[in-house]
Amino acid sequence: MSVDLRAVYAGEEGPGRRAYWALADCWNVVRRGLTHYLRQPSYIVWQLGFPIVSVLLYGYVFGGAMKPPGGGDYRDFLLPGMFVMTMAFGLMNTAITMVTDASKGVVDRFRSMPMAPSAVVAGRGANDLIVACAELTILAATALAMGWRADGGLAAAAGAFALLLLLRFCLIWVGVWLGLLIPSPEAAGGLYAVVFPLTMVSSVFVPPSSMPDWLGAVAAWNPISSTATATRELFGNPVASDGSWIQEHAVLMAVVWPAAVTAVCLPLAVRRFQRLSR
């Protein structure tokens, strides 16, 4: 006997069945996103290859010329920051994918089908989180080949990677929201002009203490800096803290900042999706 999905979502088969079909619809959206990687190998090369090239270029070009305050190898200071930068740049991939689907009518097609309203947004988030895990795995392997080591212990290293994924998780909802607001994929490319300065004015490449006082204060309170400092601390790499409150509590703020961004942008993304074509 066939199941009427519209009846399911209307509640005639109970909350358990509604949850089951919502998860099934979410997985179908995730599977669709992952299938694109298999059918478009060039996209895999770009999205997963760009972080590797960035790590190699920044690590070897700047590695021999810069020293973090307090001593240590600059590559050990840089590589956790590069992990953070890769997670931050993922925002653009999310936004461009969302605006591309919206502009081609894919999102409207999903909305016209008897599927869970949350599946498109949740599926996009789950797909990008899976890709982020792959990116971090490849980056960590590349960093290890370059001589980088996580000296803080296995549990601390796992905590650092969890903070990196938490940052990516919160930026997914920023990307979904912006992707549903931006009118075209071409316009979405302009997000680079926002994301790149955001990563540069942070502790990704250099400590905020090396910047002018006013710029250093902005960099120190940048949420990306909190994750960068926290991951360096957990990995056991050079931290170069200036003793400010925000840097001394980097691990705490690496949780608070993403939680705050998610609390704001997730409802905005869901509301924007619900208002499409109205």
PDB file of N, CA and C in Angstrom, residues 174-274:
ATOM      1  N   VAL A 174      25.033  30.994   7.394  1.00  0.00           N
ATOM      2  CA  VAL A 174      25.281  32.308   6.787  1.00  0.00           C
ATOM      3  C   VAL A 174      25.253  32.172   5.268  1.00  0.00           C
ATOM      4  N   GLY A 175      25.924  31.123   4.754  1.00  0.00           N
ATOM      5  CA  GLY A 175      25.972  30.898   3.316  1.00  0.00           C
ATOM      6  C   GLY A 175      24.607  30.580   2.720  1.00  0.00           C
ATOM      7  N   VAL A 176      23.807  29.761   3.420  1.00  0.00           N
ATOM      8  CA  VAL A 176      22.462  29.437   2.941  1.00  0.00           C
ATOM      9  C   VAL A 176      21.606  30.691   2.879  1.00  0.00           C
ATOM     10  N   TRP A 177      21.656  31.485   3.936  1.00  0.00           N
ATOM     11  CA  TRP A 177      20.860  32.719   3.982  1.00  0.00           C
ATOM     12  C   TRP A 177      21.263  33.679   2.865  1.00  0.00           C
ATOM     13  N   LEU A 178      22.579  33.902   2.725  1.00  0.00           N
ATOM     14  CA  LEU A 178      23.040  34.800   1.676  1.00  0.00           C
ATOM     15  C   LEU A 178      22.737  34.234   0.291  1.00  0.00           C
ATOM     16  N   GLY A 179      22.867  32.919   0.136  1.00  0.00           N
ATOM     17  CA  GLY A 179      22.589  32.298  -1.149  1.00  0.00           C
ATOM     18  C   GLY A 179      21.144  32.452  -1.579  1.00  0.00           C
ATOM     19  N   LEU A 180      20.229  32.536  -0.611  1.00  0.00           N
ATOM     20  CA  LEU A 180      18.826  32.736  -0.923  1.00  0.00           C
ATOM     21  C   LEU A 180      18.481  34.208  -1.114  1.00  0.00           C
ATOM     22  N   LEU A 181      19.400  35.099  -0.737  1.00  0.00           N
ATOM     23  CA  LEU A 181      19.183  36.535  -0.905  1.00  0.00           C
ATOM     24  C   LEU A 181      19.812  37.062  -2.190  1.00  0.00           C
ATOM     25  N   ILE A 182      20.974  36.529  -2.540  1.00  0.00           N
ATOM     26  CA  ILE A 182      21.728  37.034  -3.695  1.00  0.00           C
ATOM     27  C   ILE A 182      21.037  36.629  -4.985  1.00  0.00           C
ATOM     28  N   PRO A 183      20.934  37.534  -5.954  1.00  0.00           N
ATOM     29  CA  PRO A 183      20.130  37.254  -7.152  1.00  0.00           C
ATOM     30  C   PRO A 183      20.751  36.311  -8.169  1.00  0.00           C
ATOM     31  N   SER A 184      22.081  36.183  -8.212  1.00  0.00           N
ATOM     32  CA  SER A 184      22.705  35.381  -9.277  1.00  0.00           C
ATOM     33  C   SER A 184      24.026  34.792  -8.799  1.00  0.00           C
ATOM     34  N   PRO A 185      24.482  33.697  -9.444  1.00  0.00           N
ATOM     35  CA  PRO A 185      25.785  33.124  -9.094  1.00  0.00           C
ATOM     36  C   PRO A 185      26.929  34.108  -9.302  1.00  0.00           C
ATOM     37  N   GLU A 186      26.811  34.961 -10.312  1.00  0.00           N
ATOM     38  CA  GLU A 186      27.863  35.952 -10.560  1.00  0.00           C
ATOM     39  C   GLU A 186      27.985  36.912  -9.379  1.00  0.00           C
ATOM     40  N   ALA A 187      26.847  37.348  -8.855  1.00  0.00           N
ATOM     41  CA  ALA A 187      26.861  38.247  -7.704  1.00  0.00           C
ATOM     42  C   ALA A 187      27.412  37.543  -6.467  1.00  0.00           C
ATOM     43  N   ALA A 188      27.164  36.232  -6.356  1.00  0.00           N
ATOM     44  CA  ALA A 188      27.671  35.481  -5.207  1.00  0.00           C
ATOM     45  C   ALA A 188      29.190  35.452  -5.191  1.00  0.00           C
ATOM     46  N   GLY A 189      29.811  35.522  -6.387  1.00  0.00           N
ATOM     47  CA  GLY A 189      31.269  35.560  -6.433  1.00  0.00           C
ATOM     48  C   GLY A 189      31.843  36.769  -5.729  1.00  0.00           C
ATOM     49  N   GLY A 190      31.044  37.816  -5.600  1.00  0.00           N
ATOM     50  CA  GLY A 190      31.508  39.005  -4.895  1.00  0.00           C
ATOM     51  C   GLY A 190      31.700  38.803  -3.406  1.00  0.00           C
ATOM     52  N   LEU A 191      31.209  37.677  -2.866  1.00  0.00           N
ATOM     53  CA  LEU A 191      31.419  37.397  -1.440  1.00  0.00           C
ATOM     54  C   LEU A 191      32.900  37.252  -1.107  1.00  0.00           C
ATOM     55  N   TYR A 192      33.705  36.953  -2.114  1.00  0.00           N
ATOM     56  CA  TYR A 192      35.156  36.845  -1.888  1.00  0.00           C
ATOM     57  C   TYR A 192      35.700  38.152  -1.329  1.00  0.00           C
ATOM     58  N   ALA A 193      35.140  39.276  -1.780  1.00  0.00           N
ATOM     59  CA  ALA A 193      35.599  40.581  -1.314  1.00  0.00           C
ATOM     60  C   ALA A 193      35.261  40.818   0.146  1.00  0.00           C
ATOM     61  N   VAL A 194      34.370  40.004   0.703  1.00  0.00           N
ATOM     62  CA  VAL A 194      34.024  40.097   2.122  1.00  0.00           C
ATOM     63  C   VAL A 194      34.788  39.068   2.946  1.00  0.00           C
ATOM     64  N   VAL A 195      34.823  37.830   2.451  1.00  0.00           N
ATOM     65  CA  VAL A 195      35.426  36.739   3.221  1.00  0.00           C
ATOM     66  C   VAL A 195      36.938  36.888   3.309  1.00  0.00           C
ATOM     67  N   PHE A 196      37.589  37.304   2.208  1.00  0.00           N
ATOM     68  CA  PHE A 196      39.045  37.411   2.235  1.00  0.00           C
ATOM     69  C   PHE A 196      39.533  38.440   3.259  1.00  0.00           C
ATOM     70  N   PRO A 197      39.003  39.683   3.280  1.00  0.00           N
ATOM     71  CA  PRO A 197      39.444  40.614   4.336  1.00  0.00           C
ATOM     72  C   PRO A 197      39.118  40.112   5.734  1.00  0.00           C
ATOM     73  N   LEU A 198      37.997  39.377   5.865  1.00  0.00           N
ATOM     74  CA  LEU A 198      37.617  38.860   7.179  1.00  0.00           C
ATOM     75  C   LEU A 198      38.660  37.881   7.707  1.00  0.00           C
ATOM     76  N   THR A 199      39.238  37.075   6.808  1.00  0.00           N
ATOM     77  CA  THR A 199      40.279  36.141   7.239  1.00  0.00           C
ATOM     78  C   THR A 199      41.635  36.826   7.410  1.00  0.00           C
ATOM     79  N   MET A 200      41.878  37.868   6.625  1.00  0.00           N
ATOM     80  CA  MET A 200      43.154  38.571   6.743  1.00  0.00           C
ATOM     81  C   MET A 200      43.235  39.384   8.025  1.00  0.00           C
ATOM     82  N   VAL A 201      42.143  40.059   8.392  1.00  0.00           N
ATOM     83  CA  VAL A 201      42.121  40.852   9.629  1.00  0.00           C
ATOM     84  C   VAL A 201      41.732  39.917  10.771  1.00  0.00           C
ATOM     85  N   SER A 202      42.612  39.013  11.069  1.00  0.00           N
ATOM     86  CA  SER A 202      42.412  38.007  12.108  1.00  0.00           C
ATOM     87  C   SER A 202      43.789  37.469  12.490  1.00  0.00           C
ATOM     88  N   SER A 203      43.791  36.461  13.324  1.00  0.00           N
ATOM     89  CA  SER A 203      45.063  35.862  13.736  1.00  0.00           C
ATOM     90  C   SER A 203      45.422  34.648  12.891  1.00  0.00           C
ATOM     91  N   VAL A 204      44.822  34.519  11.709  1.00  0.00           N
ATOM     92  CA  VAL A 204      45.116  33.379  10.840  1.00  0.00           C
ATOM     93  C   VAL A 204      46.574  33.376  10.410  1.00  0.00           C
ATOM     94  N   PHE A 205      47.082  34.531   9.983  1.00  0.00           N
ATOM     95  CA  PHE A 205      48.442  34.613   9.446  1.00  0.00           C
ATOM     96  C   PHE A 205      49.443  35.217  10.427  1.00  0.00           C
ATOM     97  N   VAL A 206      49.031  36.226  11.171  1.00  0.00           N
ATOM     98  CA  VAL A 206      49.923  36.897  12.119  1.00  0.00           C
ATOM     99  C   VAL A 206      49.153  37.203  13.396  1.00  0.00           C
ATOM    100  N   PRO A 207      49.849  37.358  14.524  1.00  0.00           N
ATOM    101  CA  PRO A 207      49.158  37.708  15.769  1.00  0.00           C
ATOM    102  C   PRO A 207      48.580  39.124  15.694  1.00  0.00           C
ATOM    103  N   PRO A 208      47.426  39.375  16.296  1.00  0.00           N
ATOM    104  CA  PRO A 208      46.872  40.727  16.319  1.00  0.00           C
ATOM    105  C   PRO A 208      47.805  41.753  16.959  1.00  0.00           C
ATOM    106  N   SER A 209      48.678  41.306  17.865  1.00  0.00           N
ATOM    107  CA  SER A 209      49.594  42.232  18.527  1.00  0.00           C
ATOM    108  C   SER A 209      50.599  42.855  17.571  1.00  0.00           C
ATOM    109  N   SER A 210      50.798  42.247  16.394  1.00  0.00           N
ATOM    110  CA  SER A 210      51.737  42.800  15.416  1.00  0.00           C
ATOM    111  C   SER A 210      51.099  43.875  14.542  1.00  0.00           C
ATOM    112  N   MET A 211      49.782  44.074  14.696  1.00  0.00           N
ATOM    113  CA  MET A 211      49.059  45.060  13.904  1.00  0.00           C
ATOM    114  C   MET A 211      48.975  46.390  14.662  1.00  0.00           C
ATOM    115  N   PRO A 212      48.613  47.488  13.994  1.00  0.00           N
ATOM    116  CA  PRO A 212      48.308  48.729  14.722  1.00  0.00           C
ATOM    117  C   PRO A 212      47.239  48.468  15.783  1.00  0.00           C
ATOM    118  N   ASP A 213      47.272  49.233  16.866  1.00  0.00           N
ATOM    119  CA  ASP A 213      46.411  48.945  18.015  1.00  0.00           C
ATOM    120  C   ASP A 213      44.941  48.805  17.645  1.00  0.00           C
ATOM    121  N   TRP A 214      44.428  49.754  16.844  1.00  0.00           N
ATOM    122  CA  TRP A 214      42.999  49.716  16.518  1.00  0.00           C
ATOM    123  C   TRP A 214      42.652  48.508  15.660  1.00  0.00           C
ATOM    124  N   LEU A 215      43.552  48.174  14.711  1.00  0.00           N
ATOM    125  CA  LEU A 215      43.308  47.022  13.845  1.00  0.00           C
ATOM    126  C   LEU A 215      43.501  45.726  14.612  1.00  0.00           C
ATOM    127  N   GLY A 216      44.466  45.719  15.538  1.00  0.00           N
ATOM    128  CA  GLY A 216      44.685  44.537  16.354  1.00  0.00           C
ATOM    129  C   GLY A 216      43.491  44.214  17.226  1.00  0.00           C
ATOM    130  N   ALA A 217      42.821  45.264  17.739  1.00  0.00           N
ATOM    131  CA  ALA A 217      41.619  45.039  18.550  1.00  0.00           C
ATOM    132  C   ALA A 217      40.501  44.428  17.715  1.00  0.00           C
ATOM    133  N   VAL A 218      40.351  44.931  16.479  1.00  0.00           N
ATOM    134  CA  VAL A 218      39.344  44.360  15.579  1.00  0.00           C
ATOM    135  C   VAL A 218      39.672  42.901  15.276  1.00  0.00           C
ATOM    136  N   ALA A 219      40.951  42.620  14.995  1.00  0.00           N
ATOM    137  CA  ALA A 219      41.364  41.260  14.669  1.00  0.00           C
ATOM    138  C   ALA A 219      41.174  40.316  15.856  1.00  0.00           C
ATOM    139  N   ALA A 220      41.478  40.808  17.064  1.00  0.00           N
ATOM    140  CA  ALA A 220      41.364  39.955  18.246  1.00  0.00           C
ATOM    141  C   ALA A 220      39.920  39.538  18.498  1.00  0.00           C
ATOM    142  N   TRP A 221      38.965  40.449  18.215  1.00  0.00           N
ATOM    143  CA  TRP A 221      37.555  40.152  18.459  1.00  0.00           C
ATOM    144  C   TRP A 221      36.869  39.542  17.237  1.00  0.00           C
ATOM    145  N   ASN A 222      37.621  39.287  16.200  1.00  0.00           N
ATOM    146  CA  ASN A 222      37.085  38.582  15.044  1.00  0.00           C
ATOM    147  C   ASN A 222      36.807  37.123  15.450  1.00  0.00           C
ATOM    148  N   PRO A 223      35.597  36.626  15.219  1.00  0.00           N
ATOM    149  CA  PRO A 223      35.308  35.231  15.596  1.00  0.00           C
ATOM    150  C   PRO A 223      36.277  34.224  14.989  1.00  0.00           C
ATOM    151  N   ILE A 224      36.796  34.513  13.809  1.00  0.00           N
ATOM    152  CA  ILE A 224      37.768  33.612  13.193  1.00  0.00           C
ATOM    153  C   ILE A 224      39.039  33.530  14.026  1.00  0.00           C
ATOM    154  N   SER A 225      39.429  34.656  14.640  1.00  0.00           N
ATOM    155  CA  SER A 225      40.626  34.664  15.484  1.00  0.00           C
ATOM    156  C   SER A 225      40.454  33.771  16.697  1.00  0.00           C
ATOM    157  N   SER A 226      39.255  33.765  17.280  1.00  0.00           N
ATOM    158  CA  SER A 226      39.019  32.920  18.453  1.00  0.00           C
ATOM    159  C   SER A 226      39.207  31.457  18.104  1.00  0.00           C
ATOM    160  N   THR A 227      38.684  31.033  16.968  1.00  0.00           N
ATOM    161  CA  THR A 227      38.859  29.634  16.560  1.00  0.00           C
ATOM    162  C   THR A 227      40.316  29.339  16.234  1.00  0.00           C
ATOM    163  N   ALA A 228      40.999  30.276  15.573  1.00  0.00           N
ATOM    164  CA  ALA A 228      42.410  30.064  15.236  1.00  0.00           C
ATOM    165  C   ALA A 228      43.261  29.927  16.490  1.00  0.00           C
ATOM    166  N   THR A 229      43.062  30.835  17.453  1.00  0.00           N
ATOM    167  CA  THR A 229      43.834  30.785  18.696  1.00  0.00           C
ATOM    168  C   THR A 229      43.505  29.534  19.491  1.00  0.00           C
ATOM    169  N   ALA A 230      42.207  29.170  19.536  1.00  0.00           N
ATOM    170  CA  ALA A 230      41.797  27.988  20.298  1.00  0.00           C
ATOM    171  C   ALA A 230      42.377  26.711  19.705  1.00  0.00           C
ATOM    172  N   THR A 231      42.364  26.596  18.382  1.00  0.00           N
ATOM    173  CA  THR A 231      42.905  25.386  17.772  1.00  0.00           C
ATOM    174  C   THR A 231      44.416  25.294  17.962  1.00  0.00           C
ATOM    175  N   ARG A 232      45.115  26.431  17.878  1.00  0.00           N
ATOM    176  CA  ARG A 232      46.559  26.405  18.146  1.00  0.00           C
ATOM    177  C   ARG A 232      46.833  25.928  19.568  1.00  0.00           C
ATOM    178  N   GLU A 233      46.039  26.430  20.491  1.00  0.00           N
ATOM    179  CA  GLU A 233      46.225  26.034  21.891  1.00  0.00           C
ATOM    180  C   GLU A 233      45.982  24.546  22.071  1.00  0.00           C
ATOM    181  N   LEU A 234      44.917  24.025  21.475  1.00  0.00           N
ATOM    182  CA  LEU A 234      44.596  22.610  21.631  1.00  0.00           C
ATOM    183  C   LEU A 234      45.565  21.716  20.875  1.00  0.00           C
ATOM    184  N   PHE A 235      46.040  22.180  19.727  1.00  0.00           N
ATOM    185  CA  PHE A 235      47.030  21.402  18.973  1.00  0.00           C
ATOM    186  C   PHE A 235      48.410  21.436  19.630  1.00  0.00           C
ATOM    187  N   GLY A 236      48.621  22.356  20.580  1.00  0.00           N
ATOM    188  CA  GLY A 236      49.937  22.488  21.194  1.00  0.00           C
ATOM    189  C   GLY A 236      50.915  23.241  20.325  1.00  0.00           C
ATOM    190  N   ASN A 237      50.412  24.087  19.431  1.00  0.00           N
ATOM    191  CA  ASN A 237      51.243  24.902  18.544  1.00  0.00           C
ATOM    192  C   ASN A 237      51.434  26.301  19.125  1.00  0.00           C
ATOM    193  N   PRO A 238      52.373  27.100  18.590  1.00  0.00           N
ATOM    194  CA  PRO A 238      52.571  28.465  19.098  1.00  0.00           C
ATOM    195  C   PRO A 238      51.278  29.281  19.031  1.00  0.00           C
ATOM    196  N   VAL A 239      50.975  29.991  20.116  1.00  0.00           N
ATOM    197  CA  VAL A 239      49.729  30.743  20.215  1.00  0.00           C
ATOM    198  C   VAL A 239      49.953  32.225  20.035  1.00  0.00           C
ATOM    199  N   ALA A 240      50.999  32.781  20.635  1.00  0.00           N
ATOM    200  CA  ALA A 240      51.335  34.199  20.527  1.00  0.00           C
ATOM    201  C   ALA A 240      50.207  35.081  21.030  1.00  0.00           C
ATOM    202  N   SER A 241      49.692  34.788  22.236  1.00  0.00           N
ATOM    203  CA  SER A 241      48.642  35.609  22.835  1.00  0.00           C
ATOM    204  C   SER A 241      49.240  36.864  23.443  1.00  0.00           C
ATOM    205  N   ASP A 242      48.478  37.984  23.351  1.00  0.00           N
ATOM    206  CA  ASP A 242      48.954  39.235  23.949  1.00  0.00           C
ATOM    207  C   ASP A 242      48.415  39.437  25.359  1.00  0.00           C
ATOM    208  N   GLY A 243      47.722  38.448  25.898  1.00  0.00           N
ATOM    209  CA  GLY A 243      47.205  38.530  27.259  1.00  0.00           C
ATOM    210  C   GLY A 243      45.838  39.168  27.378  1.00  0.00           C
ATOM    211  N   SER A 244      45.214  39.551  26.259  1.00  0.00           N
ATOM    212  CA  SER A 244      43.886  40.150  26.324  1.00  0.00           C
ATOM    213  C   SER A 244      42.845  39.102  26.705  1.00  0.00           C
ATOM    214  N   TRP A 245      41.711  39.582  27.223  1.00  0.00           N
ATOM    215  CA  TRP A 245      40.676  38.660  27.703  1.00  0.00           C
ATOM    216  C   TRP A 245      40.198  37.750  26.593  1.00  0.00           C
ATOM    217  N   ILE A 246      39.967  38.303  25.434  1.00  0.00           N
ATOM    218  CA  ILE A 246      39.405  37.531  24.332  1.00  0.00           C
ATOM    219  C   ILE A 246      40.351  36.417  23.888  1.00  0.00           C
ATOM    220  N   GLN A 247      41.656  36.672  23.959  1.00  0.00           N
ATOM    221  CA  GLN A 247      42.604  35.638  23.557  1.00  0.00           C
ATOM    222  C   GLN A 247      42.861  34.636  24.679  1.00  0.00           C
ATOM    223  N   GLU A 248      42.792  35.088  25.907  1.00  0.00           N
ATOM    224  CA  GLU A 248      42.975  34.167  27.023  1.00  0.00           C
ATOM    225  C   GLU A 248      41.801  33.204  27.164  1.00  0.00           C
ATOM    226  N   HIS A 249      40.642  33.560  26.631  1.00  0.00           N
ATOM    227  CA  HIS A 249      39.454  32.705  26.690  1.00  0.00           C
ATOM    228  C   HIS A 249      39.049  32.267  25.275  1.00  0.00           C
ATOM    229  N   ALA A 250      40.043  31.967  24.472  1.00  0.00           N
ATOM    230  CA  ALA A 250      39.790  31.651  23.061  1.00  0.00           C
ATOM    231  C   ALA A 250      38.940  30.394  22.900  1.00  0.00           C
ATOM    232  N   VAL A 251      39.190  29.361  23.696  1.00  0.00           N
ATOM    233  CA  VAL A 251      38.428  28.115  23.559  1.00  0.00           C
ATOM    234  C   VAL A 251      36.952  28.364  23.854  1.00  0.00           C
ATOM    235  N   LEU A 252      36.690  29.130  24.914  1.00  0.00           N
ATOM    236  CA  LEU A 252      35.303  29.468  25.243  1.00  0.00           C
ATOM    237  C   LEU A 252      34.653  30.241  24.105  1.00  0.00           C
ATOM    238  N   MET A 253      35.348  31.254  23.602  1.00  0.00           N
ATOM    239  CA  MET A 253      34.764  32.092  22.558  1.00  0.00           C
ATOM    240  C   MET A 253      34.653  31.360  21.222  1.00  0.00           C
ATOM    241  N   ALA A 254      35.489  30.332  21.013  1.00  0.00           N
ATOM    242  CA  ALA A 254      35.382  29.533  19.793  1.00  0.00           C
ATOM    243  C   ALA A 254      34.108  28.694  19.794  1.00  0.00           C
ATOM    244  N   VAL A 255      33.474  28.574  20.956  1.00  0.00           N
ATOM    245  CA  VAL A 255      32.164  27.925  21.052  1.00  0.00           C
ATOM    246  C   VAL A 255      31.050  28.966  21.055  1.00  0.00           C
ATOM    247  N   VAL A 256      31.269  30.071  21.771  1.00  0.00           N
ATOM    248  CA  VAL A 256      30.231  31.100  21.914  1.00  0.00           C
ATOM    249  C   VAL A 256      29.944  31.790  20.584  1.00  0.00           C
ATOM    250  N   TRP A 257      31.008  32.192  19.854  1.00  0.00           N
ATOM    251  CA  TRP A 257      30.801  32.895  18.583  1.00  0.00           C
ATOM    252  C   TRP A 257      29.981  32.070  17.598  1.00  0.00           C
ATOM    253  N   PRO A 258      30.358  30.816  17.295  1.00  0.00           N
ATOM    254  CA  PRO A 258      29.549  30.023  16.356  1.00  0.00           C
ATOM    255  C   PRO A 258      28.119  29.790  16.844  1.00  0.00           C
ATOM    256  N   ALA A 259      27.966  29.602  18.164  1.00  0.00           N
ATOM    257  CA  ALA A 259      26.610  29.403  18.688  1.00  0.00           C
ATOM    258  C   ALA A 259      25.757  30.646  18.458  1.00  0.00           C
ATOM    259  N   ALA A 260      26.354  31.825  18.660  1.00  0.00           N
ATOM    260  CA  ALA A 260      25.618  33.068  18.448  1.00  0.00           C
ATOM    261  C   ALA A 260      25.279  33.269  16.976  1.00  0.00           C
ATOM    262  N   VAL A 261      26.243  32.998  16.096  1.00  0.00           N
ATOM    263  CA  VAL A 261      25.993  33.155  14.651  1.00  0.00           C
ATOM    264  C   VAL A 261      24.913  32.182  14.193  1.00  0.00           C
ATOM    265  N   THR A 262      24.952  30.946  14.671  1.00  0.00           N
ATOM    266  CA  THR A 262      23.933  29.958  14.310  1.00  0.00           C
ATOM    267  C   THR A 262      22.563  30.383  14.800  1.00  0.00           C
ATOM    268  N   ALA A 263      22.500  30.895  16.038  1.00  0.00           N
ATOM    269  CA  ALA A 263      21.221  31.310  16.610  1.00  0.00           C
ATOM    270  C   ALA A 263      20.581  32.434  15.805  1.00  0.00           C
ATOM    271  N   VAL A 264      21.407  33.259  15.173  1.00  0.00           N
ATOM    272  CA  VAL A 264      20.880  34.368  14.370  1.00  0.00           C
ATOM    273  C   VAL A 264      20.594  33.937  12.934  1.00  0.00           C
ATOM    274  N   CYS A 265      21.538  33.253  12.304  1.00  0.00           N
ATOM    275  CA  CYS A 265      21.450  33.005  10.857  1.00  0.00           C
ATOM    276  C   CYS A 265      20.617  31.781  10.494  1.00  0.00           C
ATOM    277  N   LEU A 266      20.552  30.778  11.354  1.00  0.00           N
ATOM    278  CA  LEU A 266      19.724  29.615  11.036  1.00  0.00           C
ATOM    279  C   LEU A 266      18.247  29.987  10.906  1.00  0.00           C
ATOM    280  N   PRO A 267      17.670  30.713  11.869  1.00  0.00           N
ATOM    281  CA  PRO A 267      16.268  31.133  11.673  1.00  0.00           C
ATOM    282  C   PRO A 267      16.083  32.039  10.455  1.00  0.00           C
ATOM    283  N   LEU A 268      17.079  32.904  10.193  1.00  0.00           N
ATOM    284  CA  LEU A 268      16.972  33.770   9.020  1.00  0.00           C
ATOM    285  C   LEU A 268      16.960  32.954   7.724  1.00  0.00           C
ATOM    286  N   ALA A 269      17.812  31.912   7.669  1.00  0.00           N
ATOM    287  CA  ALA A 269      17.866  31.063   6.477  1.00  0.00           C
ATOM    288  C   ALA A 269      16.552  30.308   6.281  1.00  0.00           C
ATOM    289  N   VAL A 270      16.019  29.754   7.375  1.00  0.00           N
ATOM    290  CA  VAL A 270      14.760  29.011   7.279  1.00  0.00           C
ATOM    291  C   VAL A 270      13.622  29.947   6.873  1.00  0.00           C
ATOM    292  N   ARG A 271      13.574  31.134   7.476  1.00  0.00           N
ATOM    293  CA  ARG A 271      12.505  32.087   7.152  1.00  0.00           C
ATOM    294  C   ARG A 271      12.602  32.542   5.701  1.00  0.00           C
ATOM    295  N   ARG A 272      13.825  32.788   5.233  1.00  0.00           N
ATOM    296  CA  ARG A 272      13.995  33.215   3.849  1.00  0.00           C
ATOM    297  C   ARG A 272      13.552  32.113   2.892  1.00  0.00           C
ATOM    298  N   PHE A 273      13.877  30.864   3.216  1.00  0.00           N
ATOM    299  CA  PHE A 273      13.461  29.754   2.366  1.00  0.00           C
ATOM    300  C   PHE A 273      11.937  29.645   2.334  1.00  0.00           C
ATOM    301  N   GLN A 274      11.294  29.825   3.473  1.00  0.00           N
ATOM    302  CA  GLN A 274       9.842  29.733   3.532  1.00  0.00           C
ATOM    303  C   GLN A 274       9.155  30.831   2.751  1.00  0.00           C
TER     304      GLN A 274
END
